[in-house]
């Protein structure tokens, strides 16, 4: 049980040095490129309290990253949704991109499933701003 979590922790440390997703500026929504608003892909609201407005490249599902924007349209976090089964099977997720070149904090929490990622999974949130400054409510 601890081996997959240790693997995820090592991945998070590596991610803080990984280049931003693509060459475009992701700091303000919409991110452009082949990112799509998650609410246009699955039955979720445009703005999810606590997470924000989410965008993802459909080809990267289910892991993402999902780019999260606050009510001001500012990028606040990159979120990975890693299926529990993938962690238990020790699946590798290499070369995951991030939405910004700095990470201030990391949160990781369990989710039983929701539209778009229906299987039990972990949300791994890389905060690019202090979470209490993000306009997410």
N, C-alpha and C. Protein backbone atom coordinates (compact mmCIF):
# COMPACT_ATOMS: atom_id res chain seq x y z
N UNK A 1 0.82 -1.20 0.00
CA UNK A 1 0.00 0.00 0.00
C UNK A 1 0.85 1.26 0.00
N UNK A 2 1.96 1.24 0.75
CA UNK A 2 2.78 2.44 0.84
C UNK A 2 3.64 2.66 -0.40
N UNK A 3 3.97 1.60 -1.12
CA UNK A 3 4.81 1.74 -2.30
C UNK A 3 4.17 2.65 -3.35
N UNK A 4 2.86 2.46 -3.71
CA UNK A 4 2.26 3.38 -4.68
C UNK A 4 2.24 4.83 -4.20
N UNK A 5 1.99 5.05 -2.93
CA UNK A 5 1.98 6.42 -2.41
C UNK A 5 3.37 7.02 -2.46
N UNK A 6 4.39 6.22 -2.15
CA UNK A 6 5.77 6.72 -2.25
C UNK A 6 6.11 7.04 -3.70
N UNK A 7 5.61 6.24 -4.62
CA UNK A 7 5.84 6.50 -6.04
C UNK A 7 5.21 7.82 -6.45
N UNK A 8 3.99 8.07 -5.99
CA UNK A 8 3.31 9.33 -6.30
C UNK A 8 4.06 10.50 -5.70
N UNK A 9 4.55 10.36 -4.47
CA UNK A 9 5.31 11.43 -3.83
C UNK A 9 6.56 11.75 -4.63
N UNK A 10 7.26 10.73 -5.10
CA UNK A 10 8.46 10.95 -5.92
C UNK A 10 8.09 11.65 -7.22
N UNK A 11 6.95 11.25 -7.81
CA UNK A 11 6.49 11.88 -9.04
C UNK A 11 6.21 13.36 -8.82
N UNK A 12 5.59 13.69 -7.68
CA UNK A 12 5.27 15.08 -7.39
C UNK A 12 6.54 15.93 -7.26
N UNK A 13 7.56 15.38 -6.63
CA UNK A 13 8.81 16.12 -6.52
C UNK A 13 9.41 16.36 -7.90
N UNK A 14 9.33 15.36 -8.77
CA UNK A 14 9.86 15.52 -10.12
C UNK A 14 9.05 16.53 -10.91
N UNK A 15 7.74 16.57 -10.68
CA UNK A 15 6.88 17.48 -11.43
C UNK A 15 7.18 18.94 -11.19
N UNK A 16 7.66 19.27 -10.02
CA UNK A 16 7.89 20.68 -9.72
C UNK A 16 8.95 21.26 -10.64
N UNK A 17 9.74 20.43 -11.28
CA UNK A 17 10.74 20.92 -12.22
C UNK A 17 10.35 20.69 -13.67
N UNK A 18 9.20 20.06 -13.93
CA UNK A 18 8.77 19.75 -15.29
C UNK A 18 8.28 21.02 -15.98
N UNK A 19 8.51 21.07 -17.28
CA UNK A 19 8.11 22.25 -18.06
C UNK A 19 6.60 22.40 -18.09
N UNK A 20 6.16 23.61 -18.34
CA UNK A 20 4.74 23.89 -18.44
C UNK A 20 4.14 23.17 -19.64
N UNK A 21 2.85 22.94 -19.61
CA UNK A 21 2.15 22.25 -20.68
C UNK A 21 2.21 23.09 -21.95
N UNK A 22 2.95 22.63 -22.94
CA UNK A 22 3.05 23.33 -24.21
C UNK A 22 3.85 24.61 -24.08
N UNK A 23 3.86 25.37 -25.15
CA UNK A 23 4.63 26.62 -25.18
C UNK A 23 3.75 27.84 -24.93
N UNK A 24 2.43 27.64 -24.90
CA UNK A 24 1.53 28.78 -24.77
C UNK A 24 1.43 29.25 -23.32
N UNK A 25 0.97 30.47 -23.15
CA UNK A 25 0.78 31.02 -21.82
C UNK A 25 -0.52 30.48 -21.25
N UNK A 26 -0.41 29.79 -20.11
CA UNK A 26 -1.57 29.16 -19.49
C UNK A 26 -2.09 29.98 -18.31
N UNK A 27 -1.52 31.12 -18.02
CA UNK A 27 -1.84 31.84 -16.79
C UNK A 27 -3.27 32.34 -16.72
N UNK A 28 -3.90 32.58 -17.86
CA UNK A 28 -5.28 33.06 -17.89
C UNK A 28 -6.11 32.11 -18.76
N UNK A 29 -7.40 31.97 -18.38
CA UNK A 29 -8.26 31.09 -19.17
C UNK A 29 -8.81 31.85 -20.38
N UNK A 30 -9.09 31.15 -21.45
CA UNK A 30 -8.88 29.72 -21.68
C UNK A 30 -7.44 29.45 -22.06
N UNK A 31 -6.96 28.23 -21.77
CA UNK A 31 -5.56 27.94 -22.03
C UNK A 31 -5.21 27.79 -23.50
N UNK A 32 -6.17 27.56 -24.36
CA UNK A 32 -5.90 27.42 -25.79
C UNK A 32 -5.39 26.04 -26.16
N UNK A 33 -4.85 25.93 -27.36
CA UNK A 33 -4.37 24.64 -27.83
C UNK A 33 -5.51 23.64 -27.88
N UNK A 34 -5.20 22.40 -27.56
CA UNK A 34 -6.23 21.36 -27.60
C UNK A 34 -6.87 21.12 -26.23
N UNK A 35 -6.77 22.10 -25.33
CA UNK A 35 -7.47 22.01 -24.04
C UNK A 35 -8.95 22.28 -24.26
N UNK A 36 -9.78 21.49 -23.60
CA UNK A 36 -11.23 21.67 -23.67
C UNK A 36 -11.75 21.90 -22.26
N UNK A 37 -12.80 22.71 -22.17
CA UNK A 37 -13.45 22.91 -20.87
C UNK A 37 -14.09 21.59 -20.47
N UNK A 38 -13.79 21.13 -19.27
CA UNK A 38 -14.29 19.83 -18.81
C UNK A 38 -15.81 19.77 -18.87
N UNK A 39 -16.48 20.87 -18.57
CA UNK A 39 -17.95 20.88 -18.59
C UNK A 39 -18.51 20.67 -19.99
N UNK A 40 -17.68 20.85 -21.03
CA UNK A 40 -18.14 20.57 -22.40
C UNK A 40 -17.95 19.10 -22.76
N UNK A 41 -17.22 18.37 -21.93
CA UNK A 41 -16.93 16.95 -22.19
C UNK A 41 -17.79 16.01 -21.37
N UNK A 42 -18.10 16.39 -20.13
CA UNK A 42 -18.87 15.54 -19.22
C UNK A 42 -19.87 16.39 -18.44
N UNK A 43 -20.78 15.73 -17.76
CA UNK A 43 -21.84 16.42 -17.02
C UNK A 43 -21.31 16.96 -15.69
N UNK A 44 -20.56 18.03 -15.78
CA UNK A 44 -20.07 18.77 -14.60
C UNK A 44 -20.36 20.24 -14.82
N UNK A 45 -20.51 21.01 -13.76
CA UNK A 45 -20.75 22.45 -13.93
C UNK A 45 -19.50 23.16 -14.48
N UNK A 46 -19.72 24.34 -15.07
CA UNK A 46 -18.59 25.14 -15.57
C UNK A 46 -17.61 25.48 -14.46
N UNK A 47 -18.14 25.80 -13.28
CA UNK A 47 -17.30 26.19 -12.14
C UNK A 47 -17.62 25.26 -10.97
N UNK A 48 -16.60 24.60 -10.44
CA UNK A 48 -16.77 23.68 -9.32
C UNK A 48 -16.19 24.34 -8.08
N UNK A 49 -17.02 24.67 -7.09
CA UNK A 49 -16.50 25.31 -5.88
C UNK A 49 -15.37 24.48 -5.27
N UNK A 50 -14.30 25.17 -4.91
CA UNK A 50 -13.13 24.51 -4.33
C UNK A 50 -12.10 24.08 -5.37
N UNK A 51 -12.54 23.90 -6.62
CA UNK A 51 -11.61 23.51 -7.70
C UNK A 51 -11.50 24.59 -8.77
N UNK A 52 -12.62 25.16 -9.18
CA UNK A 52 -12.61 26.20 -10.20
C UNK A 52 -13.16 25.71 -11.52
N UNK A 53 -12.81 26.40 -12.59
CA UNK A 53 -13.17 26.02 -13.95
C UNK A 53 -12.04 25.16 -14.47
N UNK A 54 -12.37 23.95 -14.91
CA UNK A 54 -11.35 22.98 -15.30
C UNK A 54 -11.25 22.83 -16.81
N UNK A 55 -10.02 22.69 -17.28
CA UNK A 55 -9.72 22.41 -18.68
C UNK A 55 -8.79 21.19 -18.71
N UNK A 56 -8.91 20.38 -19.76
CA UNK A 56 -8.05 19.21 -19.91
C UNK A 56 -7.86 18.92 -21.40
N UNK A 57 -6.73 18.31 -21.72
CA UNK A 57 -6.53 17.77 -23.05
C UNK A 57 -7.16 16.38 -23.04
N UNK A 58 -8.22 16.13 -23.80
CA UNK A 58 -8.91 14.84 -23.74
C UNK A 58 -7.98 13.64 -23.91
N UNK A 59 -6.92 13.78 -24.66
CA UNK A 59 -6.00 12.66 -24.87
C UNK A 59 -5.24 12.27 -23.61
N UNK A 60 -5.25 13.11 -22.57
CA UNK A 60 -4.51 12.81 -21.35
C UNK A 60 -5.37 12.19 -20.25
N UNK A 61 -6.66 11.97 -20.54
CA UNK A 61 -7.55 11.40 -19.53
C UNK A 61 -7.16 9.96 -19.20
N UNK A 62 -7.33 9.49 -17.97
CA UNK A 62 -7.97 10.19 -16.88
C UNK A 62 -7.01 11.04 -16.05
N UNK A 63 -5.70 10.87 -16.18
CA UNK A 63 -4.76 11.52 -15.27
C UNK A 63 -4.71 13.04 -15.44
N UNK A 64 -4.77 13.52 -16.65
CA UNK A 64 -4.66 14.96 -16.87
C UNK A 64 -3.23 15.38 -17.17
N UNK A 65 -2.90 16.62 -16.94
CA UNK A 65 -3.41 17.52 -15.91
C UNK A 65 -4.69 18.24 -16.31
N UNK A 66 -5.48 18.53 -15.29
CA UNK A 66 -6.62 19.40 -15.41
C UNK A 66 -6.14 20.77 -14.94
N UNK A 67 -6.26 21.77 -15.77
CA UNK A 67 -5.87 23.13 -15.39
C UNK A 67 -7.06 23.79 -14.73
N UNK A 68 -6.87 24.32 -13.53
CA UNK A 68 -7.95 24.91 -12.75
C UNK A 68 -7.80 26.42 -12.68
N UNK A 69 -8.86 27.12 -13.05
CA UNK A 69 -8.89 28.58 -13.07
C UNK A 69 -9.92 29.08 -12.07
N UNK A 70 -9.57 30.17 -11.38
CA UNK A 70 -10.50 30.73 -10.40
C UNK A 70 -11.51 31.66 -11.06
N UNK A 71 -12.35 32.32 -10.27
CA UNK A 71 -13.40 33.19 -10.79
C UNK A 71 -12.86 34.38 -11.57
N UNK A 72 -11.60 34.74 -11.32
CA UNK A 72 -10.97 35.83 -12.06
C UNK A 72 -10.33 35.33 -13.36
N UNK A 73 -10.45 34.02 -13.65
CA UNK A 73 -9.86 33.45 -14.85
C UNK A 73 -8.37 33.19 -14.73
N UNK A 74 -7.84 33.20 -13.51
CA UNK A 74 -6.41 33.02 -13.27
C UNK A 74 -6.11 31.56 -12.95
N UNK A 75 -5.05 31.02 -13.56
CA UNK A 75 -4.62 29.66 -13.27
C UNK A 75 -4.19 29.56 -11.82
N UNK A 76 -4.81 28.63 -11.08
CA UNK A 76 -4.48 28.48 -9.67
C UNK A 76 -3.86 27.13 -9.34
N UNK A 77 -4.18 26.10 -10.15
CA UNK A 77 -3.61 24.79 -9.86
C UNK A 77 -3.62 23.89 -11.09
N UNK A 78 -2.78 22.87 -11.03
CA UNK A 78 -2.80 21.75 -11.97
C UNK A 78 -3.23 20.54 -11.16
N UNK A 79 -4.23 19.81 -11.65
CA UNK A 79 -4.79 18.70 -10.89
C UNK A 79 -4.63 17.41 -11.70
N UNK A 80 -4.13 16.38 -11.03
CA UNK A 80 -4.05 15.06 -11.62
C UNK A 80 -5.08 14.19 -10.94
N UNK A 81 -5.76 13.35 -11.71
CA UNK A 81 -6.76 12.44 -11.17
C UNK A 81 -6.28 11.03 -11.48
N UNK A 82 -5.59 10.45 -10.51
CA UNK A 82 -4.92 9.17 -10.71
C UNK A 82 -5.78 8.05 -10.15
N UNK A 83 -6.27 7.15 -11.03
CA UNK A 83 -7.11 6.04 -10.56
C UNK A 83 -6.39 5.18 -9.53
N UNK A 84 -7.12 4.82 -8.48
CA UNK A 84 -6.57 3.97 -7.44
C UNK A 84 -6.05 2.66 -8.03
N UNK A 85 -6.78 2.10 -8.97
CA UNK A 85 -6.36 0.86 -9.61
C UNK A 85 -4.99 1.02 -10.29
N UNK A 86 -4.76 2.16 -10.93
CA UNK A 86 -3.47 2.41 -11.56
C UNK A 86 -2.34 2.45 -10.53
N UNK A 87 -2.63 3.06 -9.38
CA UNK A 87 -1.63 3.11 -8.32
C UNK A 87 -1.35 1.71 -7.78
N UNK A 88 -2.41 0.93 -7.56
CA UNK A 88 -2.24 -0.42 -7.03
C UNK A 88 -1.49 -1.31 -8.01
N UNK A 89 -1.66 -1.06 -9.31
CA UNK A 89 -0.96 -1.82 -10.34
C UNK A 89 0.40 -1.23 -10.68
N UNK A 90 0.81 -0.23 -9.91
CA UNK A 90 2.11 0.44 -10.06
C UNK A 90 2.33 1.01 -11.47
N UNK A 91 1.25 1.51 -12.08
CA UNK A 91 1.34 2.12 -13.40
C UNK A 91 2.17 3.40 -13.33
N UNK A 92 2.98 3.59 -14.33
CA UNK A 92 3.80 4.80 -14.42
C UNK A 92 3.05 5.88 -15.18
N UNK A 93 3.22 7.10 -14.75
CA UNK A 93 2.72 8.27 -15.46
C UNK A 93 3.93 9.16 -15.68
N UNK A 94 4.54 9.06 -16.85
CA UNK A 94 5.75 9.81 -17.15
C UNK A 94 5.44 11.08 -17.92
N UNK A 95 6.31 12.07 -17.75
CA UNK A 95 6.26 13.32 -18.52
C UNK A 95 4.92 14.04 -18.41
N UNK A 96 4.33 14.02 -17.23
CA UNK A 96 3.11 14.80 -17.01
C UNK A 96 3.48 16.27 -17.01
N UNK A 97 2.69 17.06 -17.68
CA UNK A 97 2.98 18.49 -17.72
C UNK A 97 2.29 19.20 -16.56
N UNK A 98 2.67 20.44 -16.35
CA UNK A 98 2.04 21.29 -15.34
C UNK A 98 1.63 22.59 -16.01
N UNK A 99 0.68 23.28 -15.41
CA UNK A 99 0.18 24.51 -16.00
C UNK A 99 1.04 25.74 -15.76
N UNK A 100 1.92 25.69 -14.76
CA UNK A 100 2.79 26.83 -14.44
C UNK A 100 4.12 26.30 -13.94
N UNK A 101 5.12 27.16 -13.99
CA UNK A 101 6.47 26.71 -13.64
C UNK A 101 6.79 26.76 -12.15
N UNK A 102 5.84 27.17 -11.33
CA UNK A 102 6.10 27.16 -9.89
C UNK A 102 4.97 26.43 -9.17
N UNK A 103 5.34 25.72 -8.12
CA UNK A 103 4.38 25.01 -7.28
C UNK A 103 4.62 25.44 -5.85
N UNK A 104 3.58 25.97 -5.22
CA UNK A 104 3.70 26.47 -3.84
C UNK A 104 3.36 25.40 -2.82
N UNK A 105 2.34 24.61 -3.10
CA UNK A 105 1.86 23.58 -2.18
C UNK A 105 1.31 22.42 -2.98
N UNK A 106 1.20 21.26 -2.34
CA UNK A 106 0.62 20.08 -2.96
C UNK A 106 -0.41 19.48 -2.01
N UNK A 107 -1.61 19.21 -2.51
CA UNK A 107 -2.64 18.50 -1.77
C UNK A 107 -2.91 17.19 -2.50
N UNK A 108 -3.24 16.16 -1.72
CA UNK A 108 -3.58 14.86 -2.30
C UNK A 108 -4.73 14.31 -1.50
N UNK A 109 -5.84 13.97 -2.19
CA UNK A 109 -6.98 13.43 -1.46
C UNK A 109 -7.77 12.46 -2.33
N UNK A 110 -8.44 11.55 -1.66
CA UNK A 110 -9.23 10.50 -2.29
C UNK A 110 -10.55 11.05 -2.82
N UNK A 111 -10.99 10.50 -3.97
CA UNK A 111 -12.30 10.82 -4.52
C UNK A 111 -12.92 9.51 -4.99
N UNK A 112 -14.16 9.25 -4.62
CA UNK A 112 -14.83 7.99 -4.96
C UNK A 112 -15.23 7.88 -6.43
N UNK A 113 -15.15 8.97 -7.16
CA UNK A 113 -15.51 8.98 -8.57
C UNK A 113 -16.52 10.06 -8.87
N UNK A 114 -16.52 10.54 -10.11
CA UNK A 114 -17.43 11.58 -10.57
C UNK A 114 -17.48 11.52 -12.08
N UNK A 115 -18.40 12.26 -12.73
CA UNK A 115 -18.43 12.24 -14.20
C UNK A 115 -17.06 12.60 -14.77
N UNK A 116 -16.63 11.83 -15.75
CA UNK A 116 -15.33 12.05 -16.38
C UNK A 116 -14.26 11.12 -15.84
N UNK A 117 -14.24 10.90 -14.53
CA UNK A 117 -13.33 9.96 -13.89
C UNK A 117 -14.17 9.17 -12.88
N UNK A 118 -14.94 8.18 -13.37
CA UNK A 118 -15.92 7.51 -12.52
C UNK A 118 -15.34 6.54 -11.50
N UNK A 119 -14.12 6.05 -11.73
CA UNK A 119 -13.52 5.08 -10.81
C UNK A 119 -12.88 5.80 -9.63
N UNK A 120 -12.76 5.12 -8.49
CA UNK A 120 -12.07 5.72 -7.34
C UNK A 120 -10.67 6.18 -7.74
N UNK A 121 -10.30 7.36 -7.27
CA UNK A 121 -9.01 7.93 -7.68
C UNK A 121 -8.53 8.94 -6.63
N UNK A 122 -7.31 9.38 -6.80
CA UNK A 122 -6.76 10.44 -5.98
C UNK A 122 -6.66 11.71 -6.79
N UNK A 123 -7.04 12.81 -6.19
CA UNK A 123 -6.78 14.13 -6.76
C UNK A 123 -5.43 14.57 -6.20
N UNK A 124 -4.53 14.90 -7.07
CA UNK A 124 -3.23 15.45 -6.68
C UNK A 124 -3.22 16.87 -7.22
N UNK A 125 -3.25 17.83 -6.31
CA UNK A 125 -3.41 19.24 -6.68
C UNK A 125 -2.09 19.96 -6.45
N UNK A 126 -1.51 20.46 -7.54
CA UNK A 126 -0.31 21.28 -7.46
C UNK A 126 -0.77 22.73 -7.48
N UNK A 127 -0.65 23.41 -6.36
CA UNK A 127 -1.09 24.80 -6.25
C UNK A 127 -0.02 25.74 -6.78
N UNK A 128 -0.41 26.58 -7.73
CA UNK A 128 0.51 27.58 -8.28
C UNK A 128 0.38 28.91 -7.54
N UNK A 129 -0.64 29.03 -6.71
CA UNK A 129 -0.86 30.20 -5.86
C UNK A 129 -1.17 29.68 -4.46
N UNK A 130 -1.12 30.55 -3.47
CA UNK A 130 -1.56 30.14 -2.15
C UNK A 130 -3.04 29.81 -2.21
N UNK A 131 -3.45 28.60 -1.79
CA UNK A 131 -4.86 28.21 -1.95
C UNK A 131 -5.86 29.20 -1.35
N UNK A 132 -5.50 29.83 -0.25
CA UNK A 132 -6.46 30.76 0.37
C UNK A 132 -6.61 32.07 -0.40
N UNK A 133 -5.79 32.31 -1.41
CA UNK A 133 -5.92 33.51 -2.23
C UNK A 133 -6.71 33.26 -3.51
N UNK A 134 -6.95 31.99 -3.84
CA UNK A 134 -7.68 31.65 -5.05
C UNK A 134 -9.17 31.92 -4.87
N UNK A 135 -9.79 32.48 -5.87
CA UNK A 135 -11.22 32.79 -5.85
C UNK A 135 -12.00 31.56 -6.31
N UNK A 136 -12.17 30.59 -5.38
CA UNK A 136 -12.77 29.31 -5.75
C UNK A 136 -14.13 29.05 -5.13
N UNK A 137 -14.69 30.00 -4.45
CA UNK A 137 -16.02 29.80 -3.84
C UNK A 137 -17.04 30.67 -4.54
